[in-house]
PDB file of C-alpha atoms in Angstrom:
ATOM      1  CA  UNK A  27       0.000   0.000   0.000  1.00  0.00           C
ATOM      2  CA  UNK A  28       1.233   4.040  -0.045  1.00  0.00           C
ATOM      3  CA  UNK A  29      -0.211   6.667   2.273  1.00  0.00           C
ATOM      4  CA  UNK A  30       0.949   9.954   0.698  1.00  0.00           C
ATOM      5  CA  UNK A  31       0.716  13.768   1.393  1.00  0.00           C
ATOM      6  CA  UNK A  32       1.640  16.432  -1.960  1.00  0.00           C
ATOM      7  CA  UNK A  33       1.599  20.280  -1.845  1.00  0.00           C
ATOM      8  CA  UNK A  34       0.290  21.243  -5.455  1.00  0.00           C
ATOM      9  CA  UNK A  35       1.424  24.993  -4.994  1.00  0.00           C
ATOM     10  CA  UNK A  36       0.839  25.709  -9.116  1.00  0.00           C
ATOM     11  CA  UNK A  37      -1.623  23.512 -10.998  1.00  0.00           C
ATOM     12  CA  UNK A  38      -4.755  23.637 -13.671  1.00  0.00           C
ATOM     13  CA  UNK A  39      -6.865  24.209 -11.121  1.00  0.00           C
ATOM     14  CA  UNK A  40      -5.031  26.378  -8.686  1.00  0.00           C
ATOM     15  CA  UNK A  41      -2.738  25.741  -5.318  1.00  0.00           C
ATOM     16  CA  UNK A  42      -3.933  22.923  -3.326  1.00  0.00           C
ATOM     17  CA  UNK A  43      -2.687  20.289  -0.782  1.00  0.00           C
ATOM     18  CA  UNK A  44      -3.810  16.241  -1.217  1.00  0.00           C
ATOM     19  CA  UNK A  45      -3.865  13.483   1.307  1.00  0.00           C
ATOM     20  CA  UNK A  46      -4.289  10.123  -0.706  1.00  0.00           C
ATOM     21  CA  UNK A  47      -4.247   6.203   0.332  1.00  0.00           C
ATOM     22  CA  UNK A  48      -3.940   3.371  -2.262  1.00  0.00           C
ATOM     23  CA  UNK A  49      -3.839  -0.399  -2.217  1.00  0.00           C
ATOM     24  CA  UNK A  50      -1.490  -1.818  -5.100  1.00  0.00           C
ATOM     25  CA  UNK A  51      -3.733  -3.927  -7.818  1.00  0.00           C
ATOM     26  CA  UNK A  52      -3.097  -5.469 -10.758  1.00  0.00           C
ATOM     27  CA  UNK A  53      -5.543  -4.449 -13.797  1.00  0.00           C
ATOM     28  CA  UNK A  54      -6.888  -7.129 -16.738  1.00  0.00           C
ATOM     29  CA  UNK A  55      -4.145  -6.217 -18.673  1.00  0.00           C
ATOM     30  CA  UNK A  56      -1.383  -7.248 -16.205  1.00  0.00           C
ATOM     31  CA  UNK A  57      -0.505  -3.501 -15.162  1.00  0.00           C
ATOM     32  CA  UNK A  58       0.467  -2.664 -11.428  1.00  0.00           C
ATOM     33  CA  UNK A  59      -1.133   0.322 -10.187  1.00  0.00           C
ATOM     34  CA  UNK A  60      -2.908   1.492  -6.872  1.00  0.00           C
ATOM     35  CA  UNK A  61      -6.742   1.424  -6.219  1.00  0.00           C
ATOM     36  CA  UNK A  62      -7.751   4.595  -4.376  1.00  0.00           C
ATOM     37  CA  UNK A  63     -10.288   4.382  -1.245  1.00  0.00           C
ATOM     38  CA  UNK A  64      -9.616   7.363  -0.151  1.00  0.00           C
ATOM     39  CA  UNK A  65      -8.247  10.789  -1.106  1.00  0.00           C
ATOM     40  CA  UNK A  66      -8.849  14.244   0.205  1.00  0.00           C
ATOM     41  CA  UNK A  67      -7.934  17.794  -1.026  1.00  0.00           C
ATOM     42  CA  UNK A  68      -7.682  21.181   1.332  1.00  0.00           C
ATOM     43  CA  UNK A  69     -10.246  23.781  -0.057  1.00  0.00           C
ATOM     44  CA  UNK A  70     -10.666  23.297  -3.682  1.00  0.00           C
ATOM     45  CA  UNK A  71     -13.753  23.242  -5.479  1.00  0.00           C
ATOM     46  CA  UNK A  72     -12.418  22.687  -8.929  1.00  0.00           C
ATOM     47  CA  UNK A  73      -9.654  20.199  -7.902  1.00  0.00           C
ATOM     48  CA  UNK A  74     -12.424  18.362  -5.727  1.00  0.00           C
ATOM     49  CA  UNK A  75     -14.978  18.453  -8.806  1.00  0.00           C
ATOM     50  CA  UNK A  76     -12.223  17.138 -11.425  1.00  0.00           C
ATOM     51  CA  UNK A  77     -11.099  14.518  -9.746  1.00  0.00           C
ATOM     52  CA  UNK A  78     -14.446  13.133  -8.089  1.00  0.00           C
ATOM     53  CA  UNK A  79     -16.488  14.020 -11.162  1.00  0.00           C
ATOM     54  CA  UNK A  80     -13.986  12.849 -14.014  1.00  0.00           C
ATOM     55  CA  UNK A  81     -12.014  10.445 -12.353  1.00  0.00           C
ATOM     56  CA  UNK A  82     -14.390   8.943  -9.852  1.00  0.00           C
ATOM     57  CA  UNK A  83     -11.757   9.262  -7.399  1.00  0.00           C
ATOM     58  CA  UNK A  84     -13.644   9.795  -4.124  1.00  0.00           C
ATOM     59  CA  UNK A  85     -12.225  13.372  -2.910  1.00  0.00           C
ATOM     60  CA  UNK A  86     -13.117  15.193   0.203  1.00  0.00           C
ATOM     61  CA  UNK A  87     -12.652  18.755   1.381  1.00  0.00           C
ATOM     62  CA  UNK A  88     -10.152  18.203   5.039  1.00  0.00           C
ATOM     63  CA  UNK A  89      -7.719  20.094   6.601  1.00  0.00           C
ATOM     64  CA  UNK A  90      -4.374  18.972   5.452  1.00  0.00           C
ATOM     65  CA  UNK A  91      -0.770  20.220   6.318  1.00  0.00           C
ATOM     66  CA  UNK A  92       2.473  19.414   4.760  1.00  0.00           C
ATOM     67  CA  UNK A  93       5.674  21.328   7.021  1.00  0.00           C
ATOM     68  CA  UNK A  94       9.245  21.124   7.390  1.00  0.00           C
ATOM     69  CA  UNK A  95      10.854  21.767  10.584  1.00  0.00           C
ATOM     70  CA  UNK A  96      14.472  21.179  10.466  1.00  0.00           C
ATOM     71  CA  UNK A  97      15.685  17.889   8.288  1.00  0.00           C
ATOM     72  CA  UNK A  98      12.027  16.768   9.376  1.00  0.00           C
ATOM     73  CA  UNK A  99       8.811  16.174   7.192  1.00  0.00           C
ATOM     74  CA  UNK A 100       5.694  16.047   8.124  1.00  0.00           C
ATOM     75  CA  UNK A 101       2.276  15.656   6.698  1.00  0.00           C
ATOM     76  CA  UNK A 102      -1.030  15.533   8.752  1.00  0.00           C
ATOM     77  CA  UNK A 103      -4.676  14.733   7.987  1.00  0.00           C
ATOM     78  CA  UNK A 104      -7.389  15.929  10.037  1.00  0.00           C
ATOM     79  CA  UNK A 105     -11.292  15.702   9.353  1.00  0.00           C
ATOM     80  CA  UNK A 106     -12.816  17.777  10.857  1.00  0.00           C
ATOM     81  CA  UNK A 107     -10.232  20.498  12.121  1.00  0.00           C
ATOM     82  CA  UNK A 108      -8.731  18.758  15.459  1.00  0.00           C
ATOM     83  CA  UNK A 109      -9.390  15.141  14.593  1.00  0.00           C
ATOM     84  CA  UNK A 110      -6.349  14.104  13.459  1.00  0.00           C
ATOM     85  CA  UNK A 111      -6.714  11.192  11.245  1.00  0.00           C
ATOM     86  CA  UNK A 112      -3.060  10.206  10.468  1.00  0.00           C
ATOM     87  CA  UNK A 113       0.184  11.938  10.660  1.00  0.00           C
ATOM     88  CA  UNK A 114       3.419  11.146   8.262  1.00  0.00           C
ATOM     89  CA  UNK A 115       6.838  11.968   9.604  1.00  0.00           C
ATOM     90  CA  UNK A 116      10.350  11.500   7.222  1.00  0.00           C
ATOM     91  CA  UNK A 117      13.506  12.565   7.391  1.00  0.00           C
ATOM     92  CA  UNK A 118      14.497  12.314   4.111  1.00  0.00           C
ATOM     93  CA  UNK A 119      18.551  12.461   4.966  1.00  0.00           C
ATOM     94  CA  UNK A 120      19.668  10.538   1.874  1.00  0.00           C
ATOM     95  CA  UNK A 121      19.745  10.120  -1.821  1.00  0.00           C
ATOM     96  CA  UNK A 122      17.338   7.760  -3.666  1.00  0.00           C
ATOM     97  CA  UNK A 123      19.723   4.820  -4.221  1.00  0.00           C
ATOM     98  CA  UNK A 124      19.780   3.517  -8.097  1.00  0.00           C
ATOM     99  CA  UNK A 125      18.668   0.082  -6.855  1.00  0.00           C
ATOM    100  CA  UNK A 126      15.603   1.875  -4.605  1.00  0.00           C
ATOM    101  CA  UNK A 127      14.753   4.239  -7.364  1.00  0.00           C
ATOM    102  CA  UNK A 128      14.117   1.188  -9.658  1.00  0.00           C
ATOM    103  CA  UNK A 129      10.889   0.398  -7.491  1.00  0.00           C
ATOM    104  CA  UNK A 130       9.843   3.271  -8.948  1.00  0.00           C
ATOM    105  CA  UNK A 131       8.447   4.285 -12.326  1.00  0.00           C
ATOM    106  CA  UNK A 132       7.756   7.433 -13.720  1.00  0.00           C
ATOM    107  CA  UNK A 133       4.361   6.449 -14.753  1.00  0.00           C
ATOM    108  CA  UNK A 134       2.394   5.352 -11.859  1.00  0.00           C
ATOM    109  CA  UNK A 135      -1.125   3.939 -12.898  1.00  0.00           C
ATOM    110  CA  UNK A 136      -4.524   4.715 -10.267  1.00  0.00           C
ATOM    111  CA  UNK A 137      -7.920   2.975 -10.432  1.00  0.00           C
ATOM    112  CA  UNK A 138     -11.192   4.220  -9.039  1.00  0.00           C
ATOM    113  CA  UNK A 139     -14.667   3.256  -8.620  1.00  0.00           C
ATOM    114  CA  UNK A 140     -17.092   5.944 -10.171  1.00  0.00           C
ATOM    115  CA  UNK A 141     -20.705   6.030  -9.458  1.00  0.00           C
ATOM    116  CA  UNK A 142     -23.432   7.983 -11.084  1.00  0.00           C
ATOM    117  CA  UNK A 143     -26.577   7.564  -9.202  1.00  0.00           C
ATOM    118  CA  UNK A 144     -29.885   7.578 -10.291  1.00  0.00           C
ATOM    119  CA  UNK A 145     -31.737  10.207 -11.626  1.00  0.00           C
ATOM    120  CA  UNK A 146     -35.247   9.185 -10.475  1.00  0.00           C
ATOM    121  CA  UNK A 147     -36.501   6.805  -7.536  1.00  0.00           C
ATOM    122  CA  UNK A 148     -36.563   3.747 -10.621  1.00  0.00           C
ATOM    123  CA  UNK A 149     -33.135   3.917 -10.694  1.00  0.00           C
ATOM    124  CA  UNK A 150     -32.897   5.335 -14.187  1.00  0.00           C
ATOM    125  CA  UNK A 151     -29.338   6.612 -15.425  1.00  0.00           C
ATOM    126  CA  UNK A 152     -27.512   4.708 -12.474  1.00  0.00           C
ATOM    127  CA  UNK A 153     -23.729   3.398 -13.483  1.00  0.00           C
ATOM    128  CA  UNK A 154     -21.077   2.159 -11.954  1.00  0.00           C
ATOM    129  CA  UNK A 155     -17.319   2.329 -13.925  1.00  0.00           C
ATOM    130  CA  UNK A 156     -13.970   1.364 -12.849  1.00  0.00           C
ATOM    131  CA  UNK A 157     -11.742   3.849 -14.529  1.00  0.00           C
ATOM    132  CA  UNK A 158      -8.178   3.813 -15.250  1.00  0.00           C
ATOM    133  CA  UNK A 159      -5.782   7.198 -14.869  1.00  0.00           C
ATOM    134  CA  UNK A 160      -2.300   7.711 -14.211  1.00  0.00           C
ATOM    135  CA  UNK A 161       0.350  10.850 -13.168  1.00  0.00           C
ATOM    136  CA  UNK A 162       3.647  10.723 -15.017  1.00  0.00           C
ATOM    137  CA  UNK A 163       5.995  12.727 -13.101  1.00  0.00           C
ATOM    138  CA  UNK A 164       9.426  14.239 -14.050  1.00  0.00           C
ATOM    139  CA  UNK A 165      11.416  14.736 -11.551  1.00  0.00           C
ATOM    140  CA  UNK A 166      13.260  18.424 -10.769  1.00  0.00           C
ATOM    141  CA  UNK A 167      16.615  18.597 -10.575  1.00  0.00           C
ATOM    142  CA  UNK A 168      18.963  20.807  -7.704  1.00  0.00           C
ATOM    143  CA  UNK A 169      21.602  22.779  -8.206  1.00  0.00           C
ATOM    144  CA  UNK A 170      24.218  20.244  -8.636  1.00  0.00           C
ATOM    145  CA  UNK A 171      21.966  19.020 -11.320  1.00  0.00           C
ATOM    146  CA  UNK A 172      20.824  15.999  -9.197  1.00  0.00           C
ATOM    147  CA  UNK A 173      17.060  14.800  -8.959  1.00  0.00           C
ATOM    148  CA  UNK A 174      15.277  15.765  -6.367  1.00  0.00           C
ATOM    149  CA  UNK A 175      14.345  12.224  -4.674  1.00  0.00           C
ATOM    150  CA  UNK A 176      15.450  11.276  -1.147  1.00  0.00           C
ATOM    151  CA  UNK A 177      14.631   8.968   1.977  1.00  0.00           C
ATOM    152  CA  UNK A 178      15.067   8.599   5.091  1.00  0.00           C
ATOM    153  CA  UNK A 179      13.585   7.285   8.223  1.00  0.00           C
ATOM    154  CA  UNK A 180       9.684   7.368   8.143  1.00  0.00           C
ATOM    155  CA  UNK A 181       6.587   6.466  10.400  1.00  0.00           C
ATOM    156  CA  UNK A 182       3.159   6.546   9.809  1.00  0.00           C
ATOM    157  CA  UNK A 183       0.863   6.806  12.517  1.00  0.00           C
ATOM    158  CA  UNK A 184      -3.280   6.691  12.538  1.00  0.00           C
ATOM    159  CA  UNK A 185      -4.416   9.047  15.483  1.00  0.00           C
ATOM    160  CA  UNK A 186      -7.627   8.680  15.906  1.00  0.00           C
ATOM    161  CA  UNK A 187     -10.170   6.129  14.008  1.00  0.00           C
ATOM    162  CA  UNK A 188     -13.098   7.645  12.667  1.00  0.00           C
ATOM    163  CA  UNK A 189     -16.114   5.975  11.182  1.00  0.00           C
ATOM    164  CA  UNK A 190     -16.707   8.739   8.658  1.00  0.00           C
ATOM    165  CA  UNK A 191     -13.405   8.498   7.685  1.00  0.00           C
ATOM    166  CA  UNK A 192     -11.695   5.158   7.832  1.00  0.00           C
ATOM    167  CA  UNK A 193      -8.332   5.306   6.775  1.00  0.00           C
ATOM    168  CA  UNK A 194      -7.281   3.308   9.652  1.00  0.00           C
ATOM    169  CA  UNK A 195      -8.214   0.243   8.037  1.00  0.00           C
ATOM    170  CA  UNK A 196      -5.405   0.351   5.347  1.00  0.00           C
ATOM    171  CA  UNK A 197      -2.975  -1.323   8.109  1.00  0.00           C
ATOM    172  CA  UNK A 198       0.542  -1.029   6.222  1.00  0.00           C
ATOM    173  CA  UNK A 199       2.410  -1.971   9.050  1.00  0.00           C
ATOM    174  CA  UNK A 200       6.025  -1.446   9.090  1.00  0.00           C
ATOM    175  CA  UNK A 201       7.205   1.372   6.326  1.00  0.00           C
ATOM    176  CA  UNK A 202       9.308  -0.448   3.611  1.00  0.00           C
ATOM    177  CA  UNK A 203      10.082   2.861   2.083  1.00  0.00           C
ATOM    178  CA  UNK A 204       9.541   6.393   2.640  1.00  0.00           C
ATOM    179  CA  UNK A 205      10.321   9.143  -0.073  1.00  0.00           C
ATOM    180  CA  UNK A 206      10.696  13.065  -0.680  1.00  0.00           C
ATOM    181  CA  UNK A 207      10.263  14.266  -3.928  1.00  0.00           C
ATOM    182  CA  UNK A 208      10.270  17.715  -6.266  1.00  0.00           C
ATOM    183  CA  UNK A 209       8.481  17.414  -9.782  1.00  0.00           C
ATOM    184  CA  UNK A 210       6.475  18.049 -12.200  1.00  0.00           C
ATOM    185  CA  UNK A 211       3.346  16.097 -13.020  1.00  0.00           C
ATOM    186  CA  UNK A 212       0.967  15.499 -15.676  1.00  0.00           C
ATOM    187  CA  UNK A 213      -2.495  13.473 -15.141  1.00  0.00           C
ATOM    188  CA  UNK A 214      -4.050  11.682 -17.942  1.00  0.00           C
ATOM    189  CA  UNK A 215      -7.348   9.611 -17.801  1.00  0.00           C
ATOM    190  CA  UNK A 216      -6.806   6.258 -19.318  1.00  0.00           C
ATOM    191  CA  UNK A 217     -10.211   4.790 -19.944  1.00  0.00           C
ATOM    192  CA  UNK A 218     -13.179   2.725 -18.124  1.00  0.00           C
ATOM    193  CA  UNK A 219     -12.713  -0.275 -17.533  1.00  0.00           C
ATOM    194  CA  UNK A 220     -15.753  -1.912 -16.694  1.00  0.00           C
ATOM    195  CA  UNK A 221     -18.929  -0.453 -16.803  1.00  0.00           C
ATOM    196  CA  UNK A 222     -22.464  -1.859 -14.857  1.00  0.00           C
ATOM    197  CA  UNK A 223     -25.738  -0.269 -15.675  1.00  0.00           C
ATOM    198  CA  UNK A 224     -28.547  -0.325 -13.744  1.00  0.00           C
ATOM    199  CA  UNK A 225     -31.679  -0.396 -15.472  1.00  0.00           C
ATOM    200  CA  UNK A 226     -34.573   1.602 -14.655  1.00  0.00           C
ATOM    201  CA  UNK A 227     -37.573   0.047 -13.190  1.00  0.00           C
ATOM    202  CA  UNK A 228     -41.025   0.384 -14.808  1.00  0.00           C
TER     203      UNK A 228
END
């Protein structure tokens, strides 16, 4: 699984902060990529709508930091403000090793579960898709011309469970690997996988 916390300060749809949790998957066509249960954005309404209404990936509005304090990282989610779901603490001290950096590709492939409901109480116009998307990054480089891609010691910690909210159930246990990265990124939806129709009742 990932747990992961990105400051968008430039996009398409404006500045923005995103908390996101995703179980890896394997698609129909053999592709490894991460279902998302659960993803929230800080105040948004147009990177909310795009990604919940395009993408079907199921974005919330929460309260989301992402601070550095010293060689420390750290990246909360709370839901409401002062019910801290899960906090995400790195010290990203060293270098992405070549041999760690091939666990990682620059296209990374998401899958998400969107549902139109029904338009009348006979269920007309209800669908359910599983669609396909991905983010191909590019990494920045520093001034020494190196990417920007370290890790470092990292814990992951679920503060409070919450029934509205339950990203407590994604137990990943012990970290395997925790990164820090600078880039540039480009989403592209890849297409529907499945699709169910409901039909309406007469």
């Amino acid at each position: 699984g990932v747990v992961g916390v990105a400051s968008y300060p430039s996009s398409t749809v404006g500045p923005y902060l995103e908390c996101y949790s995703g179980i890896q998957v394997r698609d129909p066509g053999g592709e490894t990529g991460f279902y998302i249960p659960y993803i929230y954005v800080t105040t948004n309404d147009a990177a909310l709508a795009s990604g919940r209404e395009v993408l079907g990936a199921p974005k919330k509005l929460a309260h989301i930091t992402l601070i550095r304090e010293g060689g420390l990282i750290q990246g909360t989610l709370e839901r409401p403000a002062g019910k801290r779901l899960l906090t995400l603490t790195a010290q990203p001290d060293q270098r992405m090793s070549s041999s760690s950096q091939q666990m990682f590709s620059a296209r990374t492939y998401f899958y998400s579960v969107r549902h139109l409901p029904p338009i009348n109480e006979r269920g007309k116009g209800a669908v359910t898709q599983l669609v396909k998307w991905c983010t191909e990054r590019m990494l920045r480089r520093d001034e020494l011309g190196e990417e920007v891609q370290f890790t470092g010691p990292t814990s992951l910690t679920y503060d409070s469970p919450s029934i509205v909210d339950p990203v407590h159930n994604i137990a990943l246990g012990e970290p395997v690997l925790g990164t820090y990265e600078e880039y540039d990124a480009k989403l592209e939806v890849i297409d529907i996988l499945s699709e169910t129709a409901t039909p309406g009742k007469q």
